[in-house]
CSV table of C-alpha atoms in Angstrom, one decimal:
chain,number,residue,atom,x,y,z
A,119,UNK,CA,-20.5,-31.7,4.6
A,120,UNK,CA,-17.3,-30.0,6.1
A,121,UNK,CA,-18.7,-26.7,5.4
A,122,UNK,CA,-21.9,-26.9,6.9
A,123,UNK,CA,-20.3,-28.6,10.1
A,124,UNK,CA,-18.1,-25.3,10.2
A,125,UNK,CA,-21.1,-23.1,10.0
A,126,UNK,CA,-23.0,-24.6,12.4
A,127,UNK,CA,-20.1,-24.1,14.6
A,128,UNK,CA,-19.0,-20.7,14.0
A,129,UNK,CA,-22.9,-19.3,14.7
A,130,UNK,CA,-21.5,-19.6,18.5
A,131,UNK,CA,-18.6,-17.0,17.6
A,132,UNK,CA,-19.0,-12.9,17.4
A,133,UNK,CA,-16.8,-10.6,15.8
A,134,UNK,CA,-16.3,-6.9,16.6
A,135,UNK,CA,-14.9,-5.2,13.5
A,136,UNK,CA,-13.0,-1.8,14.7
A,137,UNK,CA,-11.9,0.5,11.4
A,138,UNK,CA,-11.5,4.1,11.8
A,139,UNK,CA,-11.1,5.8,8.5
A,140,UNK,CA,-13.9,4.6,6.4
A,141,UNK,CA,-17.4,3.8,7.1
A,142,UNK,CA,-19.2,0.8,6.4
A,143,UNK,CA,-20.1,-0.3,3.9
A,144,UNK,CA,-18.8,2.1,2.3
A,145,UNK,CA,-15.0,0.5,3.3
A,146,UNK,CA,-14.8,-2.5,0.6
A,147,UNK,CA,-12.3,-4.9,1.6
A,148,UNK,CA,-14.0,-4.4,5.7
A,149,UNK,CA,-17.5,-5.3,4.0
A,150,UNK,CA,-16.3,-8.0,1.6
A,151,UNK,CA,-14.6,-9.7,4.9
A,152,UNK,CA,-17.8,-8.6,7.2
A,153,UNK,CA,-20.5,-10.4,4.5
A,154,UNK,CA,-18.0,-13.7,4.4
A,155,UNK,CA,-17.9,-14.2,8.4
A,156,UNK,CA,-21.2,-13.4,8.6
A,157,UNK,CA,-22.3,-15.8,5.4
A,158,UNK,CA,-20.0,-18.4,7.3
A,159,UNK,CA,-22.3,-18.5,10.8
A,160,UNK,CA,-20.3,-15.9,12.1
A,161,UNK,CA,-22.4,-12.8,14.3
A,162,UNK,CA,-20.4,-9.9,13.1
A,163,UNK,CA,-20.7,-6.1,14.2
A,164,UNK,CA,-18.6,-3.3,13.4
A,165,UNK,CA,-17.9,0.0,14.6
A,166,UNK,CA,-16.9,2.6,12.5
A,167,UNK,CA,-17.0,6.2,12.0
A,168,UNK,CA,-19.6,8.4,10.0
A,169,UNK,CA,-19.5,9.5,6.5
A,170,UNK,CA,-21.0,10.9,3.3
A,171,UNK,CA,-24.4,9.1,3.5
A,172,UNK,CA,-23.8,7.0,6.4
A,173,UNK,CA,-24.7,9.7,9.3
A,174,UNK,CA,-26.8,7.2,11.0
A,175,UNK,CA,-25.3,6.3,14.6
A,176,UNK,CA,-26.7,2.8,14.1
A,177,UNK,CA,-28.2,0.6,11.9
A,178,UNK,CA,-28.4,-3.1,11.2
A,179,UNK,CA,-27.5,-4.4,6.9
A,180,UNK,CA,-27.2,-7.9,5.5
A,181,UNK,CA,-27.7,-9.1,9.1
A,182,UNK,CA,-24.2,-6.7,10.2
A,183,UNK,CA,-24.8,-4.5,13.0
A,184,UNK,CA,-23.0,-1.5,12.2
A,185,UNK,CA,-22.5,1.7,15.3
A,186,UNK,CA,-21.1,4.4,13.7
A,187,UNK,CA,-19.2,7.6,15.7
A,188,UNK,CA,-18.7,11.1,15.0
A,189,UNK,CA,-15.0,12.7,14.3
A,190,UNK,CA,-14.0,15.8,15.0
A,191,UNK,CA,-12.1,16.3,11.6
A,192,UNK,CA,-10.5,15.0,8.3
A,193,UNK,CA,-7.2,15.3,9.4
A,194,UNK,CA,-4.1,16.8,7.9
A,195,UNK,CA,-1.3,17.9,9.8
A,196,UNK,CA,0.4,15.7,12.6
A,197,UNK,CA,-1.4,17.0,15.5
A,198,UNK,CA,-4.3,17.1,13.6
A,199,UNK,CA,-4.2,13.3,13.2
A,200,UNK,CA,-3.3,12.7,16.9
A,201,UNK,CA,-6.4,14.7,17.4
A,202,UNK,CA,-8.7,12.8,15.0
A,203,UNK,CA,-6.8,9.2,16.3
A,204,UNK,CA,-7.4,10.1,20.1
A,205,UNK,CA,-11.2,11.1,19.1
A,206,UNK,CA,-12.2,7.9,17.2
A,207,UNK,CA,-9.9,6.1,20.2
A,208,UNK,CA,-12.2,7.1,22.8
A,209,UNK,CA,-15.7,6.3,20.5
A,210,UNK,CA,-14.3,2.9,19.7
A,211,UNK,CA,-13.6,2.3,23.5
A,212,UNK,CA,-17.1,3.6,24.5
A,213,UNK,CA,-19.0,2.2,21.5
A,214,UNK,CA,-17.3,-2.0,22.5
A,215,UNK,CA,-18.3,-2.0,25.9
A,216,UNK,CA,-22.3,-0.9,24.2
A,217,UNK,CA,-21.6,-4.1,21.8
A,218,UNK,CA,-20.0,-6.4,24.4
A,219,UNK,CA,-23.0,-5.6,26.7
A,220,UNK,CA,-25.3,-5.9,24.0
A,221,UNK,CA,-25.0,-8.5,21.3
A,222,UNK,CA,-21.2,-9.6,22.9
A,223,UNK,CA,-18.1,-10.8,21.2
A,224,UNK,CA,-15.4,-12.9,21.3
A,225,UNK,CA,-13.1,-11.5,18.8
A,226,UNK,CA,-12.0,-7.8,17.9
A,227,UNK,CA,-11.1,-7.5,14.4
A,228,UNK,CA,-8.9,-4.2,14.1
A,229,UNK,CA,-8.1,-2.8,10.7
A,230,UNK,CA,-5.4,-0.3,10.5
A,231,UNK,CA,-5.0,2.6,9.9
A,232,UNK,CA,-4.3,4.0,12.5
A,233,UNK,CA,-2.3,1.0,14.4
A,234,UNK,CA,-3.4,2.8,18.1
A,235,UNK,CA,-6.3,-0.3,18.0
A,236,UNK,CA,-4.1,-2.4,19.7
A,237,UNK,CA,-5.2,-0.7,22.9
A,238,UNK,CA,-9.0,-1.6,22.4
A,239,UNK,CA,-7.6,-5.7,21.8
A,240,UNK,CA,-4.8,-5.6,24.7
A,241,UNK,CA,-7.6,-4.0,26.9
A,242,UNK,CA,-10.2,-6.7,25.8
A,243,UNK,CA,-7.8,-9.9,25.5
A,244,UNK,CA,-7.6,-9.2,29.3
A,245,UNK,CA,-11.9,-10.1,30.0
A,246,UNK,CA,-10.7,-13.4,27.5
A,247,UNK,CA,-11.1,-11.8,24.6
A,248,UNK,CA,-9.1,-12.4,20.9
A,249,UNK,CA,-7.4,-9.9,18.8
A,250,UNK,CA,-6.5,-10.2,15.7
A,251,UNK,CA,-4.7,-7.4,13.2
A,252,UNK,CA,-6.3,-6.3,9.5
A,253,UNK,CA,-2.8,-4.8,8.2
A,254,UNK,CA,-4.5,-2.6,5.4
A,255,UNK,CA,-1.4,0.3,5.7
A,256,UNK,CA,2.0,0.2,6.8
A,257,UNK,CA,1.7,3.0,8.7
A,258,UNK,CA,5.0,4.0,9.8
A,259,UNK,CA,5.8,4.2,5.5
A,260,UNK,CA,2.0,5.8,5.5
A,261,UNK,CA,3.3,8.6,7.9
A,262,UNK,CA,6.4,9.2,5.8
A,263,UNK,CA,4.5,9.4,2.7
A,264,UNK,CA,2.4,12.2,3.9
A,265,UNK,CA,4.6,14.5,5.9
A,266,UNK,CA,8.2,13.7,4.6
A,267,UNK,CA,10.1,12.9,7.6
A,268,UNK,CA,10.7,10.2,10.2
A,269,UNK,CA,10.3,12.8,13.3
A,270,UNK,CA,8.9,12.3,17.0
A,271,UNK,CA,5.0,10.6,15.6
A,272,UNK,CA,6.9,8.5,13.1
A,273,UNK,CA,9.1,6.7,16.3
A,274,UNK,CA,5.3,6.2,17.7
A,275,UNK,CA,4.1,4.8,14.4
A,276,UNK,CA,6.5,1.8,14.3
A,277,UNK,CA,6.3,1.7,18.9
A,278,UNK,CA,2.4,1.2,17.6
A,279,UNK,CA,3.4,-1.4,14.9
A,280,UNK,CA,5.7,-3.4,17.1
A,281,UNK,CA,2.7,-3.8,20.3
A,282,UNK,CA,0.0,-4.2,17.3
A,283,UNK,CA,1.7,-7.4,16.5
A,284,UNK,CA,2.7,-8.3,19.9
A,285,UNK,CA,-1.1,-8.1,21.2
A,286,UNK,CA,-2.0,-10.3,18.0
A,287,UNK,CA,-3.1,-13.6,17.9
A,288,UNK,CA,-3.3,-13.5,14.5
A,289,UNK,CA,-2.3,-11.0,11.5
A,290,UNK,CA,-3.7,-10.6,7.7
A,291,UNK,CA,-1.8,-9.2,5.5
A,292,UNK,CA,-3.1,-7.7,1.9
A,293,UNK,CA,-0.2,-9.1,0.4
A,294,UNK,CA,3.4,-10.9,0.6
A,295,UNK,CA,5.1,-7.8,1.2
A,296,UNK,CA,3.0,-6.9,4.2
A,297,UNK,CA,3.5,-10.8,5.4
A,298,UNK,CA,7.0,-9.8,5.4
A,299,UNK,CA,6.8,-6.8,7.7
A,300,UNK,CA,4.4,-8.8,9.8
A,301,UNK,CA,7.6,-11.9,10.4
A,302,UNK,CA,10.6,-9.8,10.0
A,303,UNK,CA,9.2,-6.3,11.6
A,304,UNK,CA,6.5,-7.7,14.1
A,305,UNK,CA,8.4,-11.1,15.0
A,306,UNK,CA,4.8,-12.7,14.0
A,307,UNK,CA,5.1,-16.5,13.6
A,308,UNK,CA,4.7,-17.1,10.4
A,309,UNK,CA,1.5,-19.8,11.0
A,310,UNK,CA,-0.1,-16.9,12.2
A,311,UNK,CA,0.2,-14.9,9.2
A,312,UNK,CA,-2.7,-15.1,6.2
A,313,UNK,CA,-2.4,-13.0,3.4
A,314,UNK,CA,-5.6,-12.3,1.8
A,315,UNK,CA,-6.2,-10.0,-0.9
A,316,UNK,CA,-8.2,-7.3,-1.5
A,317,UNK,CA,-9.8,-9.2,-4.6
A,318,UNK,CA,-13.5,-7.8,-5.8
A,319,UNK,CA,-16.4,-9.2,-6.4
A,320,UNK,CA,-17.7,-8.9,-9.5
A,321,UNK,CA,-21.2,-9.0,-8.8
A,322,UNK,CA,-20.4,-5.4,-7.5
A,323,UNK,CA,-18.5,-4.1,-10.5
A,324,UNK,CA,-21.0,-4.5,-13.2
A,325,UNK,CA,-20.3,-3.8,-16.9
A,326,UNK,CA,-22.3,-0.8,-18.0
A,327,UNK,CA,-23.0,1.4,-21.5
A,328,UNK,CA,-20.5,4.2,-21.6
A,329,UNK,CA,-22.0,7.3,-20.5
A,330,UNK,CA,-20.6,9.7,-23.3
A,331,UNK,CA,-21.3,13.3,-21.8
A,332,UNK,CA,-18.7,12.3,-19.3
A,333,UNK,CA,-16.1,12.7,-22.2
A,334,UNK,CA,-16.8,16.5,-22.7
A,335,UNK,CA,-17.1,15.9,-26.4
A,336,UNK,CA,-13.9,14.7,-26.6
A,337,UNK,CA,-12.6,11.4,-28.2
A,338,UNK,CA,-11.3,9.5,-25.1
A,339,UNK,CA,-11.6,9.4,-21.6
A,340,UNK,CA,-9.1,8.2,-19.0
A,341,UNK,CA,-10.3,7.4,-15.4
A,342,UNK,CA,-9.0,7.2,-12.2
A,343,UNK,CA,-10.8,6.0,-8.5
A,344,UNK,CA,-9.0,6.8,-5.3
A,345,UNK,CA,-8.2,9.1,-2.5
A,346,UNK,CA,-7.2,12.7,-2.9
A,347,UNK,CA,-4.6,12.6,-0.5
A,348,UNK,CA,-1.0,13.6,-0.4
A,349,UNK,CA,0.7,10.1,-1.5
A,350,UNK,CA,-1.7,9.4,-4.2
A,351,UNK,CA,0.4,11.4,-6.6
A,352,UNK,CA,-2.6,13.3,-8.1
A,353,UNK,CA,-0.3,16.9,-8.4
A,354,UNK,CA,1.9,13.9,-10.9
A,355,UNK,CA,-1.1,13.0,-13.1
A,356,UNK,CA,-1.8,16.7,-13.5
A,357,UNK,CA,1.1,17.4,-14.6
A,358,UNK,CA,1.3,14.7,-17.2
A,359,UNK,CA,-2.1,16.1,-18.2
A,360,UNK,CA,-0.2,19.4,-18.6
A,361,UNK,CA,2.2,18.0,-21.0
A,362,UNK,CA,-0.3,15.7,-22.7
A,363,UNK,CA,-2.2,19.0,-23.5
A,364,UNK,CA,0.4,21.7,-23.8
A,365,UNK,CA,3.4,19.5,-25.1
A,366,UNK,CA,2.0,17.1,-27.0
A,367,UNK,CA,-0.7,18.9,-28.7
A,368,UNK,CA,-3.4,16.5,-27.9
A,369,UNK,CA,-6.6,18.3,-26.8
A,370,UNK,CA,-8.7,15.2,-27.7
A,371,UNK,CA,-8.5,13.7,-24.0
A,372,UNK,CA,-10.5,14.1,-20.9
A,373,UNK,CA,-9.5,13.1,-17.4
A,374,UNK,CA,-12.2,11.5,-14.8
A,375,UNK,CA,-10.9,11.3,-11.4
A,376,UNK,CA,-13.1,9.8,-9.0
A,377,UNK,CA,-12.5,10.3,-5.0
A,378,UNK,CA,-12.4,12.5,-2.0
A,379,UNK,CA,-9.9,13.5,0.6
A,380,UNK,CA,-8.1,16.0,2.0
A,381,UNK,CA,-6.4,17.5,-0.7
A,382,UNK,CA,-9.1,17.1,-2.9
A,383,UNK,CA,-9.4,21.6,-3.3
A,384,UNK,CA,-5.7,21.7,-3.5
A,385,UNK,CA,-5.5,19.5,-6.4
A,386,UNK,CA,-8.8,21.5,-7.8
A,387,UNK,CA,-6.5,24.8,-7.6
A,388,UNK,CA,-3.4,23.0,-9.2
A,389,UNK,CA,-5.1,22.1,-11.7
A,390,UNK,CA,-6.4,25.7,-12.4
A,391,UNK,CA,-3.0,27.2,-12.1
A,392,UNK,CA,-1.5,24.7,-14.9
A,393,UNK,CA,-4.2,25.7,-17.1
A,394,UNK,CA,-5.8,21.7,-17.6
A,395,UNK,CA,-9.1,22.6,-15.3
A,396,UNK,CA,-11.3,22.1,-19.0
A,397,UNK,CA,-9.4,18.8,-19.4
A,398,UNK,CA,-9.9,17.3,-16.2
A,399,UNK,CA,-13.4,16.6,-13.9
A,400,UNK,CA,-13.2,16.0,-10.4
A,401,UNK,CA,-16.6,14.1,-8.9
A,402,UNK,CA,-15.4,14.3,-5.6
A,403,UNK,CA,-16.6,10.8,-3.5
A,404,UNK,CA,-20.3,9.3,-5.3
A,405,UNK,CA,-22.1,6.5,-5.0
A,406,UNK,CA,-20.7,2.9,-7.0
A,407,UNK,CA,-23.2,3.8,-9.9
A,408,UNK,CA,-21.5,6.9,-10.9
A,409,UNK,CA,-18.2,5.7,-9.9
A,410,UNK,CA,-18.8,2.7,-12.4
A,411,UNK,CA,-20.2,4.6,-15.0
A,412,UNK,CA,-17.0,6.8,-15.2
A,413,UNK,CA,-14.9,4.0,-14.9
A,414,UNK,CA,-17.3,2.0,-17.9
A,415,UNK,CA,-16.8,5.1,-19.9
A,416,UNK,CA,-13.0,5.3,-19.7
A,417,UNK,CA,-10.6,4.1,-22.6
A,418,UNK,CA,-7.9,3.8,-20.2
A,419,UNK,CA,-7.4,4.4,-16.2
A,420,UNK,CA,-4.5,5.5,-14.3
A,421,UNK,CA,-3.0,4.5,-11.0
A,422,UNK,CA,-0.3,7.3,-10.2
A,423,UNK,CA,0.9,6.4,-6.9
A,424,UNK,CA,4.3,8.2,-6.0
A,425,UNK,CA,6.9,5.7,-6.0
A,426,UNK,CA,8.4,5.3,-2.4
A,427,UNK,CA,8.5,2.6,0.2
A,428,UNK,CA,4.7,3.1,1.5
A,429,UNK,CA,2.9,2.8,-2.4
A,430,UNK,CA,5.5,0.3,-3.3
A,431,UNK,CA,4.9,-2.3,-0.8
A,432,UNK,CA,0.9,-1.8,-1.0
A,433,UNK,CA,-1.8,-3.4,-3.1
A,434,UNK,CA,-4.4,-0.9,-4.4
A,435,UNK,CA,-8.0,-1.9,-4.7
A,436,UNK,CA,-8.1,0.7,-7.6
A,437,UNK,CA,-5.8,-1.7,-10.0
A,438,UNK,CA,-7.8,-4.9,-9.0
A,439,UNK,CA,-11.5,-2.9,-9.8
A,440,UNK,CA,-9.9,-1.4,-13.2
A,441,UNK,CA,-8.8,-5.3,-14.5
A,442,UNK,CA,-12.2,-6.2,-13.1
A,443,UNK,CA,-14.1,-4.0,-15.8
A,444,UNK,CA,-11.4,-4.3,-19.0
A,445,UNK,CA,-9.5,-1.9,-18.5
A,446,UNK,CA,-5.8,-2.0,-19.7
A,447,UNK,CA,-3.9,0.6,-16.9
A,448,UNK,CA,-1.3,2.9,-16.9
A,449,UNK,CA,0.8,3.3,-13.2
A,450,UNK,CA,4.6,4.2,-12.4
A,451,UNK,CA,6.6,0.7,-11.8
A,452,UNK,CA,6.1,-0.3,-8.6
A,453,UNK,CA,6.2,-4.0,-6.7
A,454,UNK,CA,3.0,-4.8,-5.7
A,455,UNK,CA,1.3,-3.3,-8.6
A,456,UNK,CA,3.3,-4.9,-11.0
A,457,UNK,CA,2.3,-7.9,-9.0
A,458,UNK,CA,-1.5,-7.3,-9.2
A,459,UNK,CA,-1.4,-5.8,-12.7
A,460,UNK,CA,1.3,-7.8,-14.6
A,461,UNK,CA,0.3,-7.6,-18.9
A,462,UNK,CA,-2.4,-5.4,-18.1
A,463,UNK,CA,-1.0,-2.4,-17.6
A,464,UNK,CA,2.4,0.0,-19.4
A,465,UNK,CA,4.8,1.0,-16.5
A,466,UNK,CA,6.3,4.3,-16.5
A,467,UNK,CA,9.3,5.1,-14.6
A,468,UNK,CA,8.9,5.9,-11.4
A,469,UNK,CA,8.1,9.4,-10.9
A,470,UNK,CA,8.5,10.5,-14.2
A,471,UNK,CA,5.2,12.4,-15.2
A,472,UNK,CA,6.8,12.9,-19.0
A,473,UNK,CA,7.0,9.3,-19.2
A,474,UNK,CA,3.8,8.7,-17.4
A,475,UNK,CA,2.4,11.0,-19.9
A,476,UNK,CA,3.9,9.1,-22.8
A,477,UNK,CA,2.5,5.8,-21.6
A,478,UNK,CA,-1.3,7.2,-21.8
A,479,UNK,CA,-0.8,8.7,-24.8
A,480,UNK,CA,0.6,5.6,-26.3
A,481,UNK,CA,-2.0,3.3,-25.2
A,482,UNK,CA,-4.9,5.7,-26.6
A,483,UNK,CA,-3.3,5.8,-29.6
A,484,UNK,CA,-3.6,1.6,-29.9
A,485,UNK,CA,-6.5,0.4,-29.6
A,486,UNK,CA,-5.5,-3.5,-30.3
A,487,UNK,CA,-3.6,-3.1,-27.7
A,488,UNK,CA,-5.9,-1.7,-25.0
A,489,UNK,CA,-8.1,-4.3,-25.7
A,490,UNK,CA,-5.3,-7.2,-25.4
A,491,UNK,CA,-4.2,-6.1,-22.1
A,492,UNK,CA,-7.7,-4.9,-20.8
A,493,UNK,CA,-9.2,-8.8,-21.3
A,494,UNK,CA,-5.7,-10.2,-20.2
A,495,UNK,CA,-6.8,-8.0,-16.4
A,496,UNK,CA,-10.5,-9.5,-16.4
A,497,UNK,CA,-8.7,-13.0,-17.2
A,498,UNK,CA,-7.0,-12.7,-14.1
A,499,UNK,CA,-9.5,-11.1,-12.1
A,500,UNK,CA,-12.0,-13.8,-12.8
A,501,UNK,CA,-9.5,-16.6,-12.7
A,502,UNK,CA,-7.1,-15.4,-9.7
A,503,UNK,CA,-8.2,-12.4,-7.6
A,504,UNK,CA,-11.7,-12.1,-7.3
A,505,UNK,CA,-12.7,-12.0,-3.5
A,506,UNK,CA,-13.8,-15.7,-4.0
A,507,UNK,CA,-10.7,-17.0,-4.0
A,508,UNK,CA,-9.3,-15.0,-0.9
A,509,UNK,CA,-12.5,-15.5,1.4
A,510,UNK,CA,-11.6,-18.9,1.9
A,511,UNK,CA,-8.0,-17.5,2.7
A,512,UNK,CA,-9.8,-15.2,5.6
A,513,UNK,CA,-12.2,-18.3,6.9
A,514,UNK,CA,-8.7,-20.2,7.5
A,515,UNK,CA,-7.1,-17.5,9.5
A,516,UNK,CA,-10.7,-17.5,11.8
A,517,UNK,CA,-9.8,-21.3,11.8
A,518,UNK,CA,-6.3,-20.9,13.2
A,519,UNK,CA,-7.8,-18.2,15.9
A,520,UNK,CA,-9.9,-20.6,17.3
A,521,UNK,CA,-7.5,-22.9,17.3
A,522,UNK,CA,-9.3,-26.2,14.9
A,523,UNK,CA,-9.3,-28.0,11.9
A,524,UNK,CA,-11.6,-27.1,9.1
A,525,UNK,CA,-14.3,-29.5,9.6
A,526,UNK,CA,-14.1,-29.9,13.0
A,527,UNK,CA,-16.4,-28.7,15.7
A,528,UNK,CA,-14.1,-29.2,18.7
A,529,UNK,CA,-11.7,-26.7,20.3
């Protein structure tokens, strides 16, 4: 009954999702969060840029009216980020004054990064509108992490952080240790403050046959989904794939990596000059079938996110979609994944691509144990994480924002 009176109400609510570095739907957590509101009698649009088969400038999915800009780049330097930021600044501007005039909204929904959004919601919240914050990256540590200094653009990271929050009506956080930075570094209340998880759902990340060609005709496969990008600690794996091979002897294991970015070439090269290019495969970004087939086929996957403040304080959506298919993980020992993970994965000390090496080798050589660990992830998955459990968590924050009770249809 309380449900339905909630829907009938929130059908008088729109929301304007703003994220910059990810189109929908290809963004998971923004579409997950998008399909909720919009399930829940919410009228949701989103602006967000273009992408590997998602060129079109508009187009309307699952009832989600999605307007798409161009960028002038995929960043990599500083400047070249202020110069992508500014770009997708002005589209975003441009693009919710065509949605405001159009279908209208009452809410912008900004998911960082970057944390310049605040503008778009400080601008808005002055025609009555509401903001609320999507903390996906904390991107003053996200800055560090990829240029290796706290310079001139890193003081404008945290200015950005600290107006994000004060423009705010309300924050989500991925996890507990982003609802710390939101109290302690954004003076957020802490009523305003929902964590909710980047949990899958499993009707997405179906079980499939192994595909063996993907192996290369050898005996095992490890896989790995994610960014190529600078803090993802790819150049690590590859060189735990260099001792694996050279140093160990073992020429029995091929390495799936799954992913785009920026330093997805670079990572190509290195891999070339270490000698591992037969032993490794790099799709580049695919579509979910062959990211799940690789993923189906692996024995094992790998998470090796460098160990500093940015990767230690983050949930990755890569650890929650390997438990989510079986399989047992190996990562370097960090907070949030341990978190996420917990029996499911071996922990290698952080940084330490012997060790890291080690760890895969060890779990391929067990195969009682991979399985032991790998239904131990499901387990949780199904029983803890999966995005049913956090979309009520998201549907409570729209509660707070509009100020009521669940179950009642009064301001």
């Amino acid at each position: 009954m309380n449900k339905k009176i909630v829907s009938l109400y929130d059908k008088k609510r729109k929301i304007l999702i703003i994220v910059e570095n990810l189109p929908s739907p290809f963004d998971r957590r923004v579409w997950q969060e998008a399909n909720t509101l919009h399930d829940n009698g919410y009228e949701v649009s989103i602006i967000c840029p273009t992408g590997k088969g998602f060129e079109k400038k508009y187009e309307v999915i699952n009832g989600i009216h999605i307007y798409r800009h161009s960028l002038p780049l995929e960043a990599e330097g500083a400047i070249g980020y202020l110069y992508e930021y500014s770009a997708a600044l002005f589209w975003e501007f441009v693009l919710a004054w065509k949605v405001l005039l159009g279908r209208g909204f009452d809410v912008i929904h900004a998911c960082n990064p970057p944390d310049n959004i605040f503008i778009i919601g400080a601008f808005f919240k002055l025609l009555g509108k509401k903001f609320l914050f999507d903390h996906h990256d904390i991107n003053p540590e996200l800055y560090e992490a990829k240029f290796g200094r706290r310079d001139f653009f890193y003081r404008v990271m945290l200015a950005w952080e600290r107006w994000t929050f004060r423009f705010a009506d309300v924050s989500i956080a991925t996890n507990e240790s982003y609802k710390k930075i939101a109290i302690e570094r954004g003076k957020m209340p802490e009523n305003k403050v929902f964590v909710v998880r980047s949990g899958p759902m499993l009707e997405r990340l179906k079980t499939l046959p192994p595909v063996e060609s993907l192996k290369k005709e050898k005996k095992y496969l490890v896989g790995y989904v994610g960014v190529m990008g600078n803090q993802e600690g790819i150049d690590y794996l590859l060189r735990s794939i260099e001792f694996i091979v050279k140093e160990s002897g073992r020429n029995d294991i091929h390495f799936g990596l799954v992913g785009g970015g920026t330093s997805l070439e670079e990572m190509k090269n290195y891999a070339h000059e270490l000698g591992i290019s037969e032993f490794v495969t790099f799709t580049g970004r695919v579509p979910d079938q062959e990211l799940l087939e690789m993923l189906n086929t692996a024995d094992i996957c790998v998470n090796p996110d460098v160990a500093n403040e940015m990767n230690d304080k983050s949930t990755m959506n890569k650890i929650m979609e390997y438990m989510a298919l079986a399989k047992p993980i190996v990562q370097f020992d960090l907070t949030e994944g341990r978190f996420s993970a917990q029996k499911s994965s071996l922990y290698a000390k952080k940084n330490d691509v012997i060790d890291f090496a080690n760890k895969i080798v060890e779990l391929l050589d067990d195969p009682e144990r991979r399985k032991e660990m790998g239904d131990f992830g499901k387990q949780r998955i199904e029983n803890e994480l999966e995005w049913k459990y956090e979309a009520p968590k998201l549907l409570k924050a729209y509660d707070t924002l509009f100020n009521r009770k669940m179950g009642s249809d009064s301001n």
